[in-house]
PDB file of C-alpha atoms in Angstrom:
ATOM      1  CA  UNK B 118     202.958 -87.017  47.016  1.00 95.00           C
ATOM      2  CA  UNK B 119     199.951 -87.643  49.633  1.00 96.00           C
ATOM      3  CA  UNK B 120     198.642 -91.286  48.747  1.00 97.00           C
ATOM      4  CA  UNK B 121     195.728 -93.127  50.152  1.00 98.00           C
ATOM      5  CA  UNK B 122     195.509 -96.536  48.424  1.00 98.00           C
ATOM      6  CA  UNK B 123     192.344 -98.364  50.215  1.00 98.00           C
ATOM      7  CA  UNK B 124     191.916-102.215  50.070  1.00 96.00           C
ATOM      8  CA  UNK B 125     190.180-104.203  47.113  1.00 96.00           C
ATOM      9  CA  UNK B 126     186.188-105.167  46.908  1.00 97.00           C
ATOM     10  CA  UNK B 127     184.831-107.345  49.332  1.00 97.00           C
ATOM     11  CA  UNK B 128     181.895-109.568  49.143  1.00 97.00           C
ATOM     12  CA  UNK B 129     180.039-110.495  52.770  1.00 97.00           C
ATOM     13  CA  UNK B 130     177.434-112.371  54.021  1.00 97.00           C
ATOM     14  CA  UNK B 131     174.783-110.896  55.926  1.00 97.00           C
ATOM     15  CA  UNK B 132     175.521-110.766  59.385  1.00 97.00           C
ATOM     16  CA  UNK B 133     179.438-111.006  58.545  1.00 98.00           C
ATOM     17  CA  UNK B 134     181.872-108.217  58.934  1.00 98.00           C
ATOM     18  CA  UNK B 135     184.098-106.254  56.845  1.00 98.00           C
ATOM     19  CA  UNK B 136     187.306-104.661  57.771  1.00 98.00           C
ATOM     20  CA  UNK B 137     188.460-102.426  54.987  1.00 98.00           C
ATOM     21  CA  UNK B 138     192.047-100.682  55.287  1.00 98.00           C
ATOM     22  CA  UNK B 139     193.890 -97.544  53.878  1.00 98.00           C
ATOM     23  CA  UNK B 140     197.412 -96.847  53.543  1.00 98.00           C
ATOM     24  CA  UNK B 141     199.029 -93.791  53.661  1.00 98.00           C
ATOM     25  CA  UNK B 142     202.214 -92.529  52.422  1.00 97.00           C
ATOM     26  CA  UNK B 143     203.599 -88.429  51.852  1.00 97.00           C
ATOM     27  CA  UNK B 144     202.873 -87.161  54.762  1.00 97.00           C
ATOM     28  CA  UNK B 145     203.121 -87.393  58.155  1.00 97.00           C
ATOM     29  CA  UNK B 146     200.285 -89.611  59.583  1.00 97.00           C
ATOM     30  CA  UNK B 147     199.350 -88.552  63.164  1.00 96.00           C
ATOM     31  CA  UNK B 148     199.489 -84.839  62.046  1.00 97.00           C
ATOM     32  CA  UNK B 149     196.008 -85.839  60.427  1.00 97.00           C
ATOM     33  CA  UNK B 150     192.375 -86.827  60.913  1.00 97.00           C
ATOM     34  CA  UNK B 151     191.292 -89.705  58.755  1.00 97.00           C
ATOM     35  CA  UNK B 152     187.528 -89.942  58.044  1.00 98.00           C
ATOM     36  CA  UNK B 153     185.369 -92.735  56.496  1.00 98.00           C
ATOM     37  CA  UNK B 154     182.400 -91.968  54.091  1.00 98.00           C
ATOM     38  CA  UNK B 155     180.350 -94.309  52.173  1.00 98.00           C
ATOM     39  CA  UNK B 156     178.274 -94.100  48.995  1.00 98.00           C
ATOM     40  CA  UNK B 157     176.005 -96.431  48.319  1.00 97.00           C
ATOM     41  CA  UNK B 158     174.705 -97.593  44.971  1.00 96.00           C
ATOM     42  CA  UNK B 159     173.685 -94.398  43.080  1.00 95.00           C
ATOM     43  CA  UNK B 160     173.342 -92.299  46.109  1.00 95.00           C
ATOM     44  CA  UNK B 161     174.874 -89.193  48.025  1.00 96.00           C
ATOM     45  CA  UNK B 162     177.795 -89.654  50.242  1.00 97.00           C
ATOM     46  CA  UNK B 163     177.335 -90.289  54.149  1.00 97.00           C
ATOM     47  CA  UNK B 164     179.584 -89.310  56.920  1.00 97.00           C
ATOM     48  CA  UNK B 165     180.391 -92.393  58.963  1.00 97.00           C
ATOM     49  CA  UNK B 166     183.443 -91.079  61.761  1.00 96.00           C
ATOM     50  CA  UNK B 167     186.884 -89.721  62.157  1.00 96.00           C
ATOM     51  CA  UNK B 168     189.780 -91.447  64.174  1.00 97.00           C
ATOM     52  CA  UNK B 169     193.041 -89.213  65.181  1.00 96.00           C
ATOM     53  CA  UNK B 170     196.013 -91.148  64.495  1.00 96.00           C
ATOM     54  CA  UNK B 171     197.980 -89.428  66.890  1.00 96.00           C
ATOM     55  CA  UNK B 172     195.716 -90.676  69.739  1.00 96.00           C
ATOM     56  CA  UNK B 173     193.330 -93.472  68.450  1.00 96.00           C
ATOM     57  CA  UNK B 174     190.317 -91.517  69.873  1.00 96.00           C
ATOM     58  CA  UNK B 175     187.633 -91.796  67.631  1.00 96.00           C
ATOM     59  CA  UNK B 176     184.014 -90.185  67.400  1.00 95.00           C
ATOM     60  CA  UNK B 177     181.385 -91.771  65.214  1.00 96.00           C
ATOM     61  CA  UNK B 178     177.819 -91.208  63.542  1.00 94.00           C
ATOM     62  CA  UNK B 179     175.407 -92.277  66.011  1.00 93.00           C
ATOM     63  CA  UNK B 180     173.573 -94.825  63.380  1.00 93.00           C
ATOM     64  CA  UNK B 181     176.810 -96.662  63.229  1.00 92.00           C
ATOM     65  CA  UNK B 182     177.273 -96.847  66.883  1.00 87.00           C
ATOM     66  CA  UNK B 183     177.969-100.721  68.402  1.00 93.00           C
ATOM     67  CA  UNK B 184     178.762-101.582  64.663  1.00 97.00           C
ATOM     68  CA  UNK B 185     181.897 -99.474  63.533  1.00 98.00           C
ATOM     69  CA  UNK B 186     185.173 -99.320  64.886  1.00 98.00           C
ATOM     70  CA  UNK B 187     187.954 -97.394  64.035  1.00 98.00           C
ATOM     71  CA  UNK B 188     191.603 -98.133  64.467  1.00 98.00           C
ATOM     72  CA  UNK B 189     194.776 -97.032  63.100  1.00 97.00           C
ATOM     73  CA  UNK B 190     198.493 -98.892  62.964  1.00 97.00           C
ATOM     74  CA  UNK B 191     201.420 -96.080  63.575  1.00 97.00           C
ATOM     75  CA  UNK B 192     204.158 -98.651  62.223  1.00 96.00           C
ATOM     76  CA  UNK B 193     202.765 -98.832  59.188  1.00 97.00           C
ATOM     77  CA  UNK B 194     200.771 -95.953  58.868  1.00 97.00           C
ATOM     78  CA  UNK B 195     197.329 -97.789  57.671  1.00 98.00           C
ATOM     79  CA  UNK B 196     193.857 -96.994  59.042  1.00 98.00           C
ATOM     80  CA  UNK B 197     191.228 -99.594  59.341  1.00 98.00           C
ATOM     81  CA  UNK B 198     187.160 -99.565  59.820  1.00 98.00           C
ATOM     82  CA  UNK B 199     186.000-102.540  60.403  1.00 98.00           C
ATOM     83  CA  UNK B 200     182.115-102.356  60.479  1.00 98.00           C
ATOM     84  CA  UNK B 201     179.740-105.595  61.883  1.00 97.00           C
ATOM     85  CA  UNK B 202     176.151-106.858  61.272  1.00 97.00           C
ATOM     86  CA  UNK B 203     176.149-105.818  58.020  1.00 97.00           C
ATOM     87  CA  UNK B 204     172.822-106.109  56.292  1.00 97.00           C
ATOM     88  CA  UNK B 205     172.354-105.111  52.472  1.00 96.00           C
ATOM     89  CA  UNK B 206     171.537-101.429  53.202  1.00 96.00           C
ATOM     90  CA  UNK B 207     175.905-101.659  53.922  1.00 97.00           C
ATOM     91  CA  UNK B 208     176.292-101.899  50.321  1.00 98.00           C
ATOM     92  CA  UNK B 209     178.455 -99.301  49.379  1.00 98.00           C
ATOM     93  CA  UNK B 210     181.573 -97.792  48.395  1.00 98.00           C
ATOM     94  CA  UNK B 211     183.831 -96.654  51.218  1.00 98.00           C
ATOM     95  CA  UNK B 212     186.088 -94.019  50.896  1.00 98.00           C
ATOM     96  CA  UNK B 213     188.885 -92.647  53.594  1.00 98.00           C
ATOM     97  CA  UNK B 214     190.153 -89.237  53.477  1.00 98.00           C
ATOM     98  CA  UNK B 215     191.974 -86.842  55.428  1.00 97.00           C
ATOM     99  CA  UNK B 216     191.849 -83.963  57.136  1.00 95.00           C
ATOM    100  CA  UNK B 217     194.191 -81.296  59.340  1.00 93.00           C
ATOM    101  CA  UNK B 218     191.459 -80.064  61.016  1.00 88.00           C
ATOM    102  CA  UNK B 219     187.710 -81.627  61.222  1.00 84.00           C
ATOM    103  CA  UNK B 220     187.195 -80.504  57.762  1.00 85.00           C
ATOM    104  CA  UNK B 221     187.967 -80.392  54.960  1.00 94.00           C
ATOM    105  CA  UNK B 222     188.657 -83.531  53.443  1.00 95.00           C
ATOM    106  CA  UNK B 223     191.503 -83.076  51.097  1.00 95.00           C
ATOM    107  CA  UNK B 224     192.769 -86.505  49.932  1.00 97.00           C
ATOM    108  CA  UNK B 225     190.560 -88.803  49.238  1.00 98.00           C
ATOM    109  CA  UNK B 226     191.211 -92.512  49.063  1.00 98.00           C
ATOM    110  CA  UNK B 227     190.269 -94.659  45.508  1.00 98.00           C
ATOM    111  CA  UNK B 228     187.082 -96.275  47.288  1.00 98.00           C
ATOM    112  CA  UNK B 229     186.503-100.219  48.756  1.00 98.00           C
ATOM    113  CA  UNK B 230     183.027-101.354  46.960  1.00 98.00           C
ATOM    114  CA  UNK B 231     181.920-103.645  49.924  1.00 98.00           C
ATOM    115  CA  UNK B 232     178.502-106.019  48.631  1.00 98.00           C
ATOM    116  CA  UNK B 233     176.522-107.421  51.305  1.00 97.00           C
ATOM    117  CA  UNK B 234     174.917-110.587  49.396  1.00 96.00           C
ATOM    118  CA  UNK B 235     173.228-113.876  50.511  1.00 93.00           C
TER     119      UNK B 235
ATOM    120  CA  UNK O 263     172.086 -84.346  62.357  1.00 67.00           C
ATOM    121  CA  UNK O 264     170.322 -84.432  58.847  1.00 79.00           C
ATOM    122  CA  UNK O 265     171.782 -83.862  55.566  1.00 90.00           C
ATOM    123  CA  UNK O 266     171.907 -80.934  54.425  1.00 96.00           C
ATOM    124  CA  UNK O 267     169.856 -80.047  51.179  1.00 97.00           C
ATOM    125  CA  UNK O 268     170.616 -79.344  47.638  1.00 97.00           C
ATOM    126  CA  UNK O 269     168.579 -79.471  44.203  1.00 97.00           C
ATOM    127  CA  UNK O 270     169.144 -82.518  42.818  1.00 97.00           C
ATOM    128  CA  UNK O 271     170.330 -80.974  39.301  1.00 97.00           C
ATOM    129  CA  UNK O 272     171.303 -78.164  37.803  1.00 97.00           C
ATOM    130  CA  UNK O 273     172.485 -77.069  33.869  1.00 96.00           C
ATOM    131  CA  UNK O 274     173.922 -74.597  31.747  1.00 96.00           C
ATOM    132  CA  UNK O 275     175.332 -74.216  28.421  1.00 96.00           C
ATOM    133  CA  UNK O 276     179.356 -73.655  27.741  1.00 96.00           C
ATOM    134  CA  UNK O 277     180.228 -70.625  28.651  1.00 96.00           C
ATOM    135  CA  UNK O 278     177.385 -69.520  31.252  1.00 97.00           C
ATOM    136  CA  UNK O 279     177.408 -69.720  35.133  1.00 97.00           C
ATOM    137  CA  UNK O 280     175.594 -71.625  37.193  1.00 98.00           C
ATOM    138  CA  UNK O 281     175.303 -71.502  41.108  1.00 98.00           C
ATOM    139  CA  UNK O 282     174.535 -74.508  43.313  1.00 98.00           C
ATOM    140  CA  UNK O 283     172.819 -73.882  46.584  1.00 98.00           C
ATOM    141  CA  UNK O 284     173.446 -76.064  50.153  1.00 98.00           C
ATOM    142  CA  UNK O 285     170.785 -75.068  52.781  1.00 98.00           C
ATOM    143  CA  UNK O 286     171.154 -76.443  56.170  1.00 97.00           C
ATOM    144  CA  UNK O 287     170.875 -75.283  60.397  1.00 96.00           C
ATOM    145  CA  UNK O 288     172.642 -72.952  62.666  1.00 95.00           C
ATOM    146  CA  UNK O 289     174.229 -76.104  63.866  1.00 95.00           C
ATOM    147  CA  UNK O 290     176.020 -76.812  60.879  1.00 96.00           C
ATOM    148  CA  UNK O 291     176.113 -74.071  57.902  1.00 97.00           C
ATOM    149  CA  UNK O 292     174.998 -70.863  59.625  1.00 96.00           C
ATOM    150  CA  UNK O 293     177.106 -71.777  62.696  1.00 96.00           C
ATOM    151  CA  UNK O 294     180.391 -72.421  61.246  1.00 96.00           C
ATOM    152  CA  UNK O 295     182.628 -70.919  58.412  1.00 96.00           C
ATOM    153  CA  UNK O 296     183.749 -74.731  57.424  1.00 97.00           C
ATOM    154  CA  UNK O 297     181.703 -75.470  54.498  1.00 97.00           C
ATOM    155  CA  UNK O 298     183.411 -77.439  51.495  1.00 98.00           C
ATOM    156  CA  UNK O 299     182.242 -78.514  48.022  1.00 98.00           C
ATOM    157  CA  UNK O 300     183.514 -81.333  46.376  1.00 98.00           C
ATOM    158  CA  UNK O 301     183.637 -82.456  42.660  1.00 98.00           C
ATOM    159  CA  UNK O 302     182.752 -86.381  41.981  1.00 98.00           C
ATOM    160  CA  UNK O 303     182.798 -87.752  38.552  1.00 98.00           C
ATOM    161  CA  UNK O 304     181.201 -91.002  37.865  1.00 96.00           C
ATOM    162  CA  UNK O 305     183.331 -93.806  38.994  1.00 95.00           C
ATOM    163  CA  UNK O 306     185.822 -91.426  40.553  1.00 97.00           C
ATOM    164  CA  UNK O 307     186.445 -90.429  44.538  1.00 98.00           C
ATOM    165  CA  UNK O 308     185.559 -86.767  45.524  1.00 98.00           C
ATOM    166  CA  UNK O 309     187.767 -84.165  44.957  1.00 98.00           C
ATOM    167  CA  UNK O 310     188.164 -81.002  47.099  1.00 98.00           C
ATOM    168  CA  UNK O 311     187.019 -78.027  45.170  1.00 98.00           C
ATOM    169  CA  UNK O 312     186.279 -75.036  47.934  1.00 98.00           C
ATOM    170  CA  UNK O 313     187.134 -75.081  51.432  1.00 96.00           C
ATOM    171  CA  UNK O 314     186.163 -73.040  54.343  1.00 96.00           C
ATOM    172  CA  UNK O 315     183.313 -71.364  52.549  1.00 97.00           C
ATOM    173  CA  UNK O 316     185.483 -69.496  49.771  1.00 97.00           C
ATOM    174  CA  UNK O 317     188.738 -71.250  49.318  1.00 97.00           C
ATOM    175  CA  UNK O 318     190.273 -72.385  46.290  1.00 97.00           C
ATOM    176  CA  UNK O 319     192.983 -75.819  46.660  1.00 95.00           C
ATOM    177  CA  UNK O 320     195.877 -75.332  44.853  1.00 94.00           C
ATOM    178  CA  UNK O 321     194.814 -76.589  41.269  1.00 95.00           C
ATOM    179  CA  UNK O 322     191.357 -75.818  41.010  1.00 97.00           C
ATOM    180  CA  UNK O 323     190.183 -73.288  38.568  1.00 96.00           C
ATOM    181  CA  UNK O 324     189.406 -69.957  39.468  1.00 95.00           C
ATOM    182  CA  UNK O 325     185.526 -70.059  37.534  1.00 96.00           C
ATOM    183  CA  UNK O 326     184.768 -72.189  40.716  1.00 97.00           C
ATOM    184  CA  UNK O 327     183.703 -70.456  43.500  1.00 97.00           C
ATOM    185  CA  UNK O 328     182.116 -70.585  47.170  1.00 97.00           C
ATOM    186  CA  UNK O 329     179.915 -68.103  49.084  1.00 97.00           C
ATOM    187  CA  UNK O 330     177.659 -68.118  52.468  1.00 97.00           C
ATOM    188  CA  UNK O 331     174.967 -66.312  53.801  1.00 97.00           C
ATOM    189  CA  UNK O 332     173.049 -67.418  56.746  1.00 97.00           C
ATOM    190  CA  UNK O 333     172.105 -71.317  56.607  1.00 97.00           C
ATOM    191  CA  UNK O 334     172.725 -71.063  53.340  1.00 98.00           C
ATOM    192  CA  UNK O 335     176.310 -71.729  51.143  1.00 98.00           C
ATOM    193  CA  UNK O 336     176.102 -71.601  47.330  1.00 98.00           C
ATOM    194  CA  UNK O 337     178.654 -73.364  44.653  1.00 98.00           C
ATOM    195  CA  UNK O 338     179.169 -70.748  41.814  1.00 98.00           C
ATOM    196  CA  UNK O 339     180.520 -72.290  38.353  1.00 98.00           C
ATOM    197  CA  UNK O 340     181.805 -69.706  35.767  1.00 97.00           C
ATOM    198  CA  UNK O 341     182.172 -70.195  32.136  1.00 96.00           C
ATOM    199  CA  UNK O 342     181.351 -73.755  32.312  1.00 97.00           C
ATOM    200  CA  UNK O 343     183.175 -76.256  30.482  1.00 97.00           C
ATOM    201  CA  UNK O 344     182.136 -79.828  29.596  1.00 96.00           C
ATOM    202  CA  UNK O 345     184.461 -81.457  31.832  1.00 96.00           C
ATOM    203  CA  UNK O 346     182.601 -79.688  35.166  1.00 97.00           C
ATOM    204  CA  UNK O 347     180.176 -82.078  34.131  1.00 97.00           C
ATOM    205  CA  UNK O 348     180.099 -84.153  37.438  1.00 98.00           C
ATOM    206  CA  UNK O 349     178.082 -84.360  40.684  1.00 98.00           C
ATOM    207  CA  UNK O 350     178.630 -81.974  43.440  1.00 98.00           C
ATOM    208  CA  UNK O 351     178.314 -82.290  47.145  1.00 98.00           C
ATOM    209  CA  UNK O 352     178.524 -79.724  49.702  1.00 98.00           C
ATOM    210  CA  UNK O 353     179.820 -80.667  53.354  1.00 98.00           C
ATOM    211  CA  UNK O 354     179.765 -78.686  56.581  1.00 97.00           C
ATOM    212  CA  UNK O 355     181.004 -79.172  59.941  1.00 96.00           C
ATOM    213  CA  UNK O 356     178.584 -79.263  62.901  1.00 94.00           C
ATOM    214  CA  UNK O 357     177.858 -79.472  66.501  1.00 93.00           C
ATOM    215  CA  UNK O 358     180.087 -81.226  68.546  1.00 88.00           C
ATOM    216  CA  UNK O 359     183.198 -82.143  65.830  1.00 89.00           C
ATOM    217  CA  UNK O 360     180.460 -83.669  63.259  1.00 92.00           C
ATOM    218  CA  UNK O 361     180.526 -83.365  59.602  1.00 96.00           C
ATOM    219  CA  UNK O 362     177.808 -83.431  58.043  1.00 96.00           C
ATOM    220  CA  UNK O 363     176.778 -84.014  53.907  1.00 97.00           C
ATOM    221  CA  UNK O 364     174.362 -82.782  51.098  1.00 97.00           C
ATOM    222  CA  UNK O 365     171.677 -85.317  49.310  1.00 96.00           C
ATOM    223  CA  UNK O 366     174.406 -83.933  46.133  1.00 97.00           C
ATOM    224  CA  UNK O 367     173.580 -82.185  42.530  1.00 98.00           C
ATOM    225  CA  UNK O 368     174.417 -83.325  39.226  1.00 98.00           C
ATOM    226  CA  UNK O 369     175.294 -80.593  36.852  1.00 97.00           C
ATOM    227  CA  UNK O 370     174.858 -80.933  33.288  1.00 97.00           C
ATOM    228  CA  UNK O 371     176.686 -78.934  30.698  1.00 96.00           C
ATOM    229  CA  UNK O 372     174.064 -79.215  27.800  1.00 92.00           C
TER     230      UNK O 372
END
């Protein structure tokens, strides 16, 4: 069965990074987009970017642009997003999922709650 | 691109129907027949409930369903049941391979 099992909570300093990962298994991993979406504390979920495994390419929200990166391992089919300069507005849970085509997003990862704390 | 908008809650008692409604551009909604809802429980991830406007996932009940006119996509909920107690979030693709979110609606069975 389609699994994405995402990496545990994370507590950063501001300024720090945070590279989260998700690991997939039951299906074949290039054949899919993998997106990122956050939810912060009691809020709505926000797009962040998509990567193609097959490829690498990547396309991301402008906000996040200079801070988020992308990247996928084909040998062990686990996606990364690594995301910089965090300040406490990063607080948030961050979910991967997947998609055949741009959307929809089918499978949904169990969430990484990432705190940004001094 | 800016999220696309919802009410912020809707209710209904067991049994009735309640419709959800996800208003956004011609660059996202009205442009494209890829809107999705999704079905998020407290604590939980999403979970896929319509696709492309109108389609059911394997597994999902058939008293969901999805419609679209113009900018304009609506959730509809049939014979609700407590357990469809849960926030919902509509999603469309947009301009130039974006996807794009609503602000979400929490439905209450009362």
């Amino acid at each position: 069965q389609v699994q994405l099992v995402q990496s545990g909570a994370d507590v950063k300093k501001p300024g720090a990074s945070v590279k989260a990962s998700c690991k997939t298994s039951g299906y074949t991993f290039t054949s899919y987009y993998m997106h990122w979406v956050r939810q912060a504390p009691g809020q709505g979920l926000e797009w962040m970017g998509i990567i193609n495994p097959s490829d690498g390419s990547t396309r991301y929200v402008q906000k996040f642009q200079g801070r988020l990166t992308m990247t996928r391992d084909t040998s062990t089919s686990i996606v990364y997003m690594e995301l910089s300069s965090l300040r406490s507005e990063d607080t948030a849970v961050y979910y991967c999922a997947r998609s055949l085509t741009t959307t929809p997003l089918d499978y949904w990862g169990q969430g990484t709650l990432v705190t940004v704390s001094s | 691109q800016s999220a696309l908008t919802q009410p912020p809650s809707a209710s209904g008692s067991p049994g009735q129907s309640v419709t959800i409604s996800c208003t956004g551009t011609s660059s996202d909604v009205g442009g494209y027949d890829f809107v999705s809802w999704y079905q998020q429980h407290p604590g939980k991830a999403p979970k896929l409930m319509i696709s492309e406007v109108s389609k059911r996932p394997s597994g999902v009940p058939d008293r969901f369903s999805g419609s679209k006119s113009g900018n304009t996509a609506s959730l509809t909920v049939s014979g609700l049941q407590a357990e469809d107690e849960a926030d919902y979030y509509c999603s469309s693709y947009a301009d130039n391979n974006n996807v794009v979110f609503g602000g979400g609606t929490k439905l209450t069975v009362l």
